[in-house]
PDB file of N, CA and C in Angstrom:
ATOM      1  N   UNK P 642      10.721 -46.652  62.505  1.00 68.00           N
ATOM      2  CA  UNK P 642      11.989 -46.815  63.940  1.00 68.00           C
ATOM      3  C   UNK P 642      11.522 -46.217  65.134  1.00 68.00           C
ATOM      4  N   UNK P 643      12.469 -47.034  66.394  1.00 75.00           N
ATOM      5  CA  UNK P 643      11.703 -46.147  67.693  1.00 75.00           C
ATOM      6  C   UNK P 643      12.739 -45.761  68.110  1.00 75.00           C
ATOM      7  N   UNK P 644      12.345 -44.490  69.097  1.00 74.00           N
ATOM      8  CA  UNK P 644      13.147 -43.603  69.792  1.00 74.00           C
ATOM      9  C   UNK P 644      13.907 -43.849  70.131  1.00 74.00           C
ATOM     10  N   UNK P 645      13.860 -44.994  70.950  1.00 74.00           N
ATOM     11  CA  UNK P 645      15.000 -46.016  71.445  1.00 74.00           C
ATOM     12  C   UNK P 645      15.960 -46.313  70.822  1.00 74.00           C
ATOM     13  N   UNK P 646      15.748 -46.250  69.313  1.00 71.00           N
ATOM     14  CA  UNK P 646      16.844 -47.416  68.661  1.00 71.00           C
ATOM     15  C   UNK P 646      17.633 -45.648  68.377  1.00 71.00           C
ATOM     16  N   UNK P 647      17.203 -44.796  68.638  1.00 70.00           N
ATOM     17  CA  UNK P 647      17.689 -43.858  67.742  1.00 70.00           C
ATOM     18  C   UNK P 647      19.020 -43.647  69.176  1.00 70.00           C
ATOM     19  N   UNK P 648      18.710 -43.552  70.447  1.00 71.00           N
ATOM     20  CA  UNK P 648      19.684 -44.363  71.705  1.00 71.00           C
ATOM     21  C   UNK P 648      20.616 -45.507  71.625  1.00 71.00           C
ATOM     22  N   UNK P 649      20.040 -46.459  71.362  1.00 72.00           N
ATOM     23  CA  UNK P 649      20.601 -47.860  71.485  1.00 72.00           C
ATOM     24  C   UNK P 649      21.956 -47.410  70.567  1.00 72.00           C
ATOM     25  N   UNK P 650      22.012 -47.443  70.025  1.00 73.00           N
ATOM     26  CA  UNK P 650      23.025 -47.564  68.605  1.00 73.00           C
ATOM     27  C   UNK P 650      23.705 -46.182  68.933  1.00 73.00           C
ATOM     28  N   UNK P 651      23.790 -45.685  69.378  1.00 77.00           N
ATOM     29  CA  UNK P 651      24.354 -44.415  69.781  1.00 77.00           C
ATOM     30  C   UNK P 651      25.943 -44.505  70.518  1.00 77.00           C
ATOM     31  N   UNK P 652      26.923 -44.589  69.293  1.00 81.00           N
ATOM     32  CA  UNK P 652      28.219 -43.924  70.242  1.00 81.00           C
ATOM     33  C   UNK P 652      28.433 -42.946  70.995  1.00 81.00           C
ATOM     34  N   UNK P 653      28.889 -43.687  72.227  1.00 82.00           N
ATOM     35  CA  UNK P 653      29.081 -41.321  73.129  1.00 82.00           C
ATOM     36  C   UNK P 653      30.279 -41.251  73.295  1.00 82.00           C
ATOM     37  N   UNK P 654      31.433 -41.596  71.667  1.00 87.00           N
ATOM     38  CA  UNK P 654      32.343 -40.235  71.211  1.00 87.00           C
ATOM     39  C   UNK P 654      31.894 -39.386  70.393  1.00 87.00           C
ATOM     40  N   UNK P 655      30.487 -40.120  69.756  1.00 83.00           N
ATOM     41  CA  UNK P 655      29.696 -38.225  69.137  1.00 83.00           C
ATOM     42  C   UNK P 655      29.581 -37.330  70.070  1.00 83.00           C
ATOM     43  N   UNK P 656      28.875 -37.568  71.049  1.00 87.00           N
ATOM     44  CA  UNK P 656      28.173 -36.082  71.182  1.00 87.00           C
ATOM     45  C   UNK P 656      29.510 -35.580  72.134  1.00 87.00           C
ATOM     46  N   UNK P 657      31.026 -36.012  72.223  1.00 92.00           N
ATOM     47  CA  UNK P 657      32.305 -35.786  73.038  1.00 92.00           C
ATOM     48  C   UNK P 657      32.460 -34.631  72.471  1.00 92.00           C
ATOM     49  N   UNK P 658      32.565 -33.435  73.278  1.00 95.00           N
ATOM     50  CA  UNK P 658      33.203 -31.998  72.084  1.00 95.00           C
ATOM     51  C   UNK P 658      34.588 -32.060  72.030  1.00 95.00           C
ATOM     52  N   UNK P 659      35.233 -31.224  71.257  1.00 96.00           N
ATOM     53  CA  UNK P 659      36.256 -31.178  70.841  1.00 96.00           C
ATOM     54  C   UNK P 659      36.063 -30.200  70.934  1.00 96.00           C
ATOM     55  N   UNK P 660      37.526 -28.797  70.864  1.00 97.00           N
ATOM     56  CA  UNK P 660      38.128 -27.990  70.830  1.00 97.00           C
ATOM     57  C   UNK P 660      38.617 -27.733  69.292  1.00 97.00           C
ATOM     58  N   UNK P 661      38.965 -27.118  68.366  1.00 96.00           N
ATOM     59  CA  UNK P 661      39.860 -26.478  67.697  1.00 96.00           C
ATOM     60  C   UNK P 661      39.996 -25.660  67.775  1.00 96.00           C
ATOM     61  N   UNK P 662      41.349 -25.115  67.096  1.00 95.00           N
ATOM     62  CA  UNK P 662      41.752 -23.361  66.663  1.00 95.00           C
ATOM     63  C   UNK P 662      42.201 -23.359  65.675  1.00 95.00           C
ATOM     64  N   UNK P 663      41.232 -22.137  65.258  1.00 92.00           N
ATOM     65  CA  UNK P 663      41.404 -22.366  63.610  1.00 92.00           C
ATOM     66  C   UNK P 663      41.383 -20.565  63.605  1.00 92.00           C
ATOM     67  N   UNK P 664      41.994 -19.990  62.533  1.00 91.00           N
ATOM     68  CA  UNK P 664      42.086 -19.052  61.817  1.00 91.00           C
ATOM     69  C   UNK P 664      41.270 -19.048  60.782  1.00 91.00           C
ATOM     70  N   UNK P 665      40.134 -17.794  61.298  1.00 89.00           N
ATOM     71  CA  UNK P 665      39.371 -17.033  61.040  1.00 89.00           C
ATOM     72  C   UNK P 665      39.189 -15.787  59.823  1.00 89.00           C
ATOM     73  N   UNK P 666      39.512 -15.313  59.346  1.00 81.00           N
ATOM     74  CA  UNK P 666      39.669 -13.521  59.179  1.00 81.00           C
ATOM     75  C   UNK P 666      40.374 -12.748  59.770  1.00 81.00           C
ATOM     76  N   UNK P 667      41.763 -13.726  59.340  1.00 86.00           N
ATOM     77  CA  UNK P 667      43.098 -12.772  59.743  1.00 86.00           C
ATOM     78  C   UNK P 667      42.434 -13.282  61.194  1.00 86.00           C
ATOM     79  N   UNK P 668      41.813 -13.304  62.089  1.00 90.00           N
ATOM     80  CA  UNK P 668      42.191 -13.837  63.287  1.00 90.00           C
ATOM     81  C   UNK P 668      42.142 -15.343  63.708  1.00 90.00           C
ATOM     82  N   UNK P 669      43.142 -15.402  65.239  1.00 93.00           N
ATOM     83  CA  UNK P 669      42.710 -16.972  65.863  1.00 93.00           C
ATOM     84  C   UNK P 669      41.883 -17.137  66.379  1.00 93.00           C
ATOM     85  N   UNK P 670      40.615 -18.314  66.598  1.00 92.00           N
ATOM     86  CA  UNK P 670      39.893 -18.605  67.587  1.00 92.00           C
ATOM     87  C   UNK P 670      39.412 -19.866  67.432  1.00 92.00           C
ATOM     88  N   UNK P 671      38.801 -20.416  68.973  1.00 96.00           N
ATOM     89  CA  UNK P 671      38.580 -21.711  69.142  1.00 96.00           C
ATOM     90  C   UNK P 671      36.940 -21.937  68.678  1.00 96.00           C
ATOM     91  N   UNK P 672      36.958 -23.150  68.315  1.00 97.00           N
ATOM     92  CA  UNK P 672      35.677 -24.010  68.220  1.00 97.00           C
ATOM     93  C   UNK P 672      35.607 -24.759  68.983  1.00 97.00           C
ATOM     94  N   UNK P 673      34.418 -24.768  69.580  1.00 98.00           N
ATOM     95  CA  UNK P 673      33.824 -26.186  70.419  1.00 98.00           C
ATOM     96  C   UNK P 673      32.220 -26.846  69.666  1.00 98.00           C
ATOM     97  N   UNK P 674      33.323 -28.412  69.083  1.00 97.00           N
ATOM     98  CA  UNK P 674      31.736 -28.851  68.738  1.00 97.00           C
ATOM     99  C   UNK P 674      31.740 -30.851  69.035  1.00 97.00           C
ATOM    100  N   UNK P 675      30.693 -30.548  69.361  1.00 95.00           N
ATOM    101  CA  UNK P 675      29.859 -32.606  69.095  1.00 95.00           C
ATOM    102  C   UNK P 675      31.361 -32.857  67.579  1.00 95.00           C
ATOM    103  N   UNK P 676      31.677 -34.659  68.601  1.00 95.00           N
ATOM    104  CA  UNK P 676      33.257 -34.683  67.318  1.00 95.00           C
ATOM    105  C   UNK P 676      31.848 -35.021  66.174  1.00 95.00           C
ATOM    106  N   UNK P 677      29.975 -35.744  66.930  1.00 93.00           N
ATOM    107  CA  UNK P 677      29.602 -35.746  65.344  1.00 93.00           C
ATOM    108  C   UNK P 677      29.820 -34.758  64.154  1.00 93.00           C
ATOM    109  N   UNK P 678      29.305 -33.054  64.612  1.00 96.00           N
ATOM    110  CA  UNK P 678      29.711 -32.447  63.263  1.00 96.00           C
ATOM    111  C   UNK P 678      30.617 -32.379  63.157  1.00 96.00           C
ATOM    112  N   UNK P 679      31.958 -32.358  63.781  1.00 97.00           N
ATOM    113  CA  UNK P 679      33.275 -32.339  63.599  1.00 97.00           C
ATOM    114  C   UNK P 679      33.600 -33.257  62.334  1.00 97.00           C
ATOM    115  N   UNK P 680      33.338 -34.052  62.184  1.00 96.00           N
ATOM    116  CA  UNK P 680      32.888 -35.807  61.403  1.00 96.00           C
ATOM    117  C   UNK P 680      32.050 -35.494  60.019  1.00 96.00           C
ATOM    118  N   UNK P 681      30.710 -34.575  60.403  1.00 96.00           N
ATOM    119  CA  UNK P 681      30.227 -34.265  58.953  1.00 96.00           C
ATOM    120  C   UNK P 681      30.895 -33.038  58.101  1.00 96.00           C
ATOM    121  N   UNK P 682      31.881 -31.825  59.137  1.00 97.00           N
ATOM    122  CA  UNK P 682      31.958 -30.701  58.777  1.00 97.00           C
ATOM    123  C   UNK P 682      33.728 -31.868  57.896  1.00 97.00           C
ATOM    124  N   UNK P 683      33.792 -33.025  57.879  1.00 96.00           N
ATOM    125  CA  UNK P 683      34.755 -33.222  57.488  1.00 96.00           C
ATOM    126  C   UNK P 683      34.875 -33.497  56.413  1.00 96.00           C
ATOM    127  N   UNK P 684      33.498 -34.417  56.129  1.00 94.00           N
ATOM    128  CA  UNK P 684      33.132 -34.993  55.387  1.00 94.00           C
ATOM    129  C   UNK P 684      33.051 -33.971  54.218  1.00 94.00           C
ATOM    130  N   UNK P 685      32.307 -32.588  54.890  1.00 95.00           N
ATOM    131  CA  UNK P 685      31.670 -31.547  53.469  1.00 95.00           C
ATOM    132  C   UNK P 685      33.182 -31.786  52.536  1.00 95.00           C
ATOM    133  N   UNK P 686      33.977 -30.899  54.282  1.00 95.00           N
ATOM    134  CA  UNK P 686      35.875 -29.971  53.845  1.00 95.00           C
ATOM    135  C   UNK P 686      35.879 -31.299  52.327  1.00 95.00           C
ATOM    136  N   UNK P 687      35.769 -32.475  52.754  1.00 94.00           N
ATOM    137  CA  UNK P 687      36.593 -33.252  51.717  1.00 94.00           C
ATOM    138  C   UNK P 687      35.873 -33.518  50.225  1.00 94.00           C
ATOM    139  N   UNK P 688      34.463 -33.152  49.916  1.00 92.00           N
ATOM    140  CA  UNK P 688      33.610 -33.272  48.632  1.00 92.00           C
ATOM    141  C   UNK P 688      34.177 -32.515  47.700  1.00 92.00           C
ATOM    142  N   UNK P 689      34.371 -30.873  49.123  1.00 93.00           N
ATOM    143  CA  UNK P 689      34.315 -29.667  48.476  1.00 93.00           C
ATOM    144  C   UNK P 689      36.112 -28.873  48.183  1.00 93.00           C
ATOM    145  N   UNK P 690      37.139 -30.526  48.611  1.00 95.00           N
ATOM    146  CA  UNK P 690      38.731 -30.050  48.618  1.00 95.00           C
ATOM    147  C   UNK P 690      39.088 -29.295  49.493  1.00 95.00           C
ATOM    148  N   UNK P 691      38.469 -29.279  50.563  1.00 95.00           N
ATOM    149  CA  UNK P 691      38.849 -27.932  51.421  1.00 95.00           C
ATOM    150  C   UNK P 691      39.201 -28.109  52.977  1.00 95.00           C
ATOM    151  N   UNK P 692      40.395 -28.392  53.253  1.00 96.00           N
ATOM    152  CA  UNK P 692      41.096 -29.241  54.222  1.00 96.00           C
ATOM    153  C   UNK P 692      40.030 -28.207  55.448  1.00 96.00           C
ATOM    154  N   UNK P 693      39.537 -29.380  56.555  1.00 96.00           N
ATOM    155  CA  UNK P 693      38.888 -28.784  57.560  1.00 96.00           C
ATOM    156  C   UNK P 693      39.229 -27.083  57.492  1.00 96.00           C
ATOM    157  N   UNK P 694      40.496 -26.680  58.366  1.00 95.00           N
ATOM    158  CA  UNK P 694      40.308 -24.418  58.610  1.00 95.00           C
ATOM    159  C   UNK P 694      40.033 -23.885  57.573  1.00 95.00           C
ATOM    160  N   UNK P 695      39.952 -24.428  55.932  1.00 95.00           N
ATOM    161  CA  UNK P 695      39.676 -23.801  55.137  1.00 95.00           C
ATOM    162  C   UNK P 695      38.292 -23.417  54.488  1.00 95.00           C
ATOM    163  N   UNK P 696      37.938 -24.913  55.275  1.00 96.00           N
ATOM    164  CA  UNK P 696      36.061 -25.210  54.866  1.00 96.00           C
ATOM    165  C   UNK P 696      35.148 -24.106  56.180  1.00 96.00           C
ATOM    166  N   UNK P 697      36.074 -23.914  57.158  1.00 96.00           N
ATOM    167  CA  UNK P 697      35.437 -22.823  58.442  1.00 96.00           C
ATOM    168  C   UNK P 697      35.726 -21.659  58.147  1.00 96.00           C
ATOM    169  N   UNK P 698      36.668 -21.625  57.615  1.00 95.00           N
ATOM    170  CA  UNK P 698      36.599 -19.719  57.293  1.00 95.00           C
ATOM    171  C   UNK P 698      35.478 -19.635  55.850  1.00 95.00           C
ATOM    172  N   UNK P 699      35.581 -20.476  54.896  1.00 95.00           N
ATOM    173  CA  UNK P 699      34.748 -20.002  53.892  1.00 95.00           C
ATOM    174  C   UNK P 699      33.485 -19.896  54.234  1.00 95.00           C
ATOM    175  N   UNK P 700      32.576 -21.375  55.082  1.00 95.00           N
ATOM    176  CA  UNK P 700      31.239 -20.295  55.390  1.00 95.00           C
ATOM    177  C   UNK P 700      31.288 -19.799  56.318  1.00 95.00           C
ATOM    178  N   UNK P 701      32.209 -18.653  57.049  1.00 94.00           N
ATOM    179  CA  UNK P 701      32.363 -17.833  57.619  1.00 94.00           C
ATOM    180  C   UNK P 701      32.213 -17.037  56.731  1.00 94.00           C
ATOM    181  N   UNK P 702      33.253 -16.656  56.161  1.00 94.00           N
ATOM    182  CA  UNK P 702      33.098 -15.734  54.782  1.00 94.00           C
ATOM    183  C   UNK P 702      31.928 -15.011  54.045  1.00 94.00           C
ATOM    184  N   UNK P 703      31.514 -16.543  54.059  1.00 93.00           N
ATOM    185  CA  UNK P 703      30.397 -16.654  52.373  1.00 93.00           C
ATOM    186  C   UNK P 703      29.141 -16.080  53.583  1.00 93.00           C
ATOM    187  N   UNK P 704      29.014 -16.762  54.617  1.00 91.00           N
ATOM    188  CA  UNK P 704      27.215 -16.081  55.686  1.00 91.00           C
ATOM    189  C   UNK P 704      27.403 -14.277  56.287  1.00 91.00           C
ATOM    190  N   UNK P 705      28.912 -14.489  55.676  1.00 92.00           N
ATOM    191  CA  UNK P 705      28.972 -12.716  56.392  1.00 92.00           C
ATOM    192  C   UNK P 705      27.734 -12.279  55.063  1.00 92.00           C
ATOM    193  N   UNK P 706      29.358 -12.388  54.579  1.00 94.00           N
ATOM    194  CA  UNK P 706      28.434 -11.983  52.742  1.00 94.00           C
ATOM    195  C   UNK P 706      26.930 -12.008  52.090  1.00 94.00           C
ATOM    196  N   UNK P 707      26.664 -13.036  52.590  1.00 93.00           N
ATOM    197  CA  UNK P 707      24.924 -12.962  52.933  1.00 93.00           C
ATOM    198  C   UNK P 707      24.054 -12.048  53.635  1.00 93.00           C
ATOM    199  N   UNK P 708      25.151 -11.818  54.712  1.00 93.00           N
ATOM    200  CA  UNK P 708      24.503 -11.006  55.623  1.00 93.00           C
ATOM    201  C   UNK P 708      23.671 -11.562  56.818  1.00 93.00           C
ATOM    202  N   UNK P 709      23.834 -12.942  57.172  1.00 91.00           N
ATOM    203  CA  UNK P 709      23.784 -13.783  57.710  1.00 91.00           C
ATOM    204  C   UNK P 709      24.868 -12.870  59.100  1.00 91.00           C
ATOM    205  N   UNK P 710      23.559 -13.049  60.547  1.00 86.00           N
ATOM    206  CA  UNK P 710      24.518 -12.397  61.792  1.00 86.00           C
ATOM    207  C   UNK P 710      24.905 -13.769  62.621  1.00 86.00           C
ATOM    208  N   UNK P 711      26.204 -13.460  62.654  1.00 86.00           N
ATOM    209  CA  UNK P 711      26.711 -15.121  63.370  1.00 86.00           C
ATOM    210  C   UNK P 711      27.159 -14.491  64.334  1.00 86.00           C
ATOM    211  N   UNK P 712      26.338 -14.095  65.636  1.00 90.00           N
ATOM    212  CA  UNK P 712      26.301 -13.297  66.749  1.00 90.00           C
ATOM    213  C   UNK P 712      27.230 -15.059  67.376  1.00 90.00           C
ATOM    214  N   UNK P 713      26.162 -16.420  66.976  1.00 92.00           N
ATOM    215  CA  UNK P 713      26.619 -17.354  67.315  1.00 92.00           C
ATOM    216  C   UNK P 713      27.220 -18.105  66.959  1.00 92.00           C
ATOM    217  N   UNK P 714      28.346 -18.769  66.112  1.00 93.00           N
ATOM    218  CA  UNK P 714      29.029 -19.296  65.054  1.00 93.00           C
ATOM    219  C   UNK P 714      29.182 -19.947  64.962  1.00 93.00           C
ATOM    220  N   UNK P 715      28.784 -21.048  66.490  1.00 95.00           N
ATOM    221  CA  UNK P 715      29.514 -22.903  66.281  1.00 95.00           C
ATOM    222  C   UNK P 715      27.702 -23.553  66.553  1.00 95.00           C
ATOM    223  N   UNK P 716      26.408 -22.445  66.348  1.00 95.00           N
ATOM    224  CA  UNK P 716      25.363 -22.900  66.431  1.00 95.00           C
ATOM    225  C   UNK P 716      25.006 -22.765  64.957  1.00 95.00           C
ATOM    226  N   UNK P 717      25.421 -21.641  63.944  1.00 95.00           N
ATOM    227  CA  UNK P 717      25.800 -21.752  62.848  1.00 95.00           C
ATOM    228  C   UNK P 717      25.930 -22.663  61.995  1.00 95.00           C
ATOM    229  N   UNK P 718      27.420 -23.261  62.215  1.00 97.00           N
ATOM    230  CA  UNK P 718      27.782 -24.255  61.783  1.00 97.00           C
ATOM    231  C   UNK P 718      27.187 -25.966  62.399  1.00 97.00           C
ATOM    232  N   UNK P 719      26.802 -25.973  63.357  1.00 97.00           N
ATOM    233  CA  UNK P 719      25.996 -27.378  63.638  1.00 97.00           C
ATOM    234  C   UNK P 719      24.100 -27.338  62.727  1.00 97.00           C
ATOM    235  N   UNK P 720      23.912 -25.929  62.128  1.00 95.00           N
ATOM    236  CA  UNK P 720      22.695 -26.132  61.344  1.00 95.00           C
ATOM    237  C   UNK P 720      23.630 -26.345  60.175  1.00 95.00           C
ATOM    238  N   UNK P 721      24.645 -25.500  59.718  1.00 94.00           N
ATOM    239  CA  UNK P 721      25.076 -25.754  58.471  1.00 94.00           C
ATOM    240  C   UNK P 721      25.061 -27.104  58.210  1.00 94.00           C
ATOM    241  N   UNK P 722      25.243 -27.775  59.430  1.00 95.00           N
ATOM    242  CA  UNK P 722      25.256 -29.594  59.359  1.00 95.00           C
ATOM    243  C   UNK P 722      24.598 -29.887  59.324  1.00 95.00           C
ATOM    244  N   UNK P 723      23.103 -29.996  60.029  1.00 94.00           N
ATOM    245  CA  UNK P 723      21.930 -30.391  60.303  1.00 94.00           C
ATOM    246  C   UNK P 723      21.395 -30.229  58.343  1.00 94.00           C
ATOM    247  N   UNK P 724      21.962 -29.074  58.183  1.00 94.00           N
ATOM    248  CA  UNK P 724      21.104 -29.189  56.341  1.00 94.00           C
ATOM    249  C   UNK P 724      21.653 -29.569  55.117  1.00 94.00           C
ATOM    250  N   UNK P 725      22.774 -30.128  55.570  1.00 92.00           N
ATOM    251  CA  UNK P 725      23.121 -30.840  54.426  1.00 92.00           C
ATOM    252  C   UNK P 725      22.396 -31.958  54.761  1.00 92.00           C
ATOM    253  N   UNK P 726      22.506 -33.006  55.767  1.00 92.00           N
ATOM    254  CA  UNK P 726      21.755 -33.926  56.461  1.00 92.00           C
ATOM    255  C   UNK P 726      20.527 -34.333  56.125  1.00 92.00           C
ATOM    256  N   UNK P 727      20.046 -33.103  56.654  1.00 92.00           N
ATOM    257  CA  UNK P 727      18.584 -32.997  56.502  1.00 92.00           C
ATOM    258  C   UNK P 727      18.622 -32.799  54.390  1.00 92.00           C
ATOM    259  N   UNK P 728      19.358 -32.495  52.874  1.00 90.00           N
ATOM    260  CA  UNK P 728      18.942 -32.186  51.676  1.00 90.00           C
ATOM    261  C   UNK P 728      19.533 -33.492  51.295  1.00 90.00           C
ATOM    262  N   UNK P 729      20.364 -34.728  52.014  1.00 88.00           N
ATOM    263  CA  UNK P 729      20.324 -35.818  51.974  1.00 88.00           C
ATOM    264  C   UNK P 729      22.037 -35.847  51.461  1.00 88.00           C
ATOM    265  N   UNK P 730      22.608 -34.993  52.042  1.00 80.00           N
ATOM    266  CA  UNK P 730      24.137 -34.500  51.248  1.00 80.00           C
ATOM    267  C   UNK P 730      24.570 -34.677  50.138  1.00 80.00           C
ATOM    268  N   UNK P 731      24.072 -33.452  49.775  1.00 75.00           N
ATOM    269  CA  UNK P 731      24.127 -33.207  47.620  1.00 75.00           C
ATOM    270  C   UNK P 731      25.430 -33.081  47.864  1.00 75.00           C
ATOM    271  N   UNK P 732      25.088 -33.333  46.596  1.00 77.00           N
ATOM    272  CA  UNK P 732      26.988 -32.511  45.697  1.00 77.00           C
ATOM    273  C   UNK P 732      26.803 -31.618  46.148  1.00 77.00           C
ATOM    274  N   UNK P 733      28.064 -31.320  46.000  1.00 74.00           N
ATOM    275  CA  UNK P 733      28.420 -29.264  46.902  1.00 74.00           C
ATOM    276  C   UNK P 733      29.247 -29.190  45.666  1.00 74.00           C
ATOM    277  N   UNK P 734      29.888 -27.320  45.772  1.00 71.00           N
ATOM    278  CA  UNK P 734      30.689 -27.058  44.811  1.00 71.00           C
ATOM    279  C   UNK P 734      31.892 -25.857  45.771  1.00 71.00           C
TER     280      UNK P 734
END
């Protein structure tokens, strides 16, 4: 594959950002991500049978339990999405 092919077929809506208000840890927060990442998170949520807000809250909670520094939670979500794709969209529980 040539690098130009990454751009040629790209849908500009995928890199457009959207903001969602969610409740995490008892507080309401806004998260801004590119639509591409929202789609991946939605796909993961459907696989584990969790609505998007509950999935985000669970990722936050489990990452805190694991001792991760979440000073940039949005970046953490992007990395989770990339990791999911890199692993070939594995079955999740």
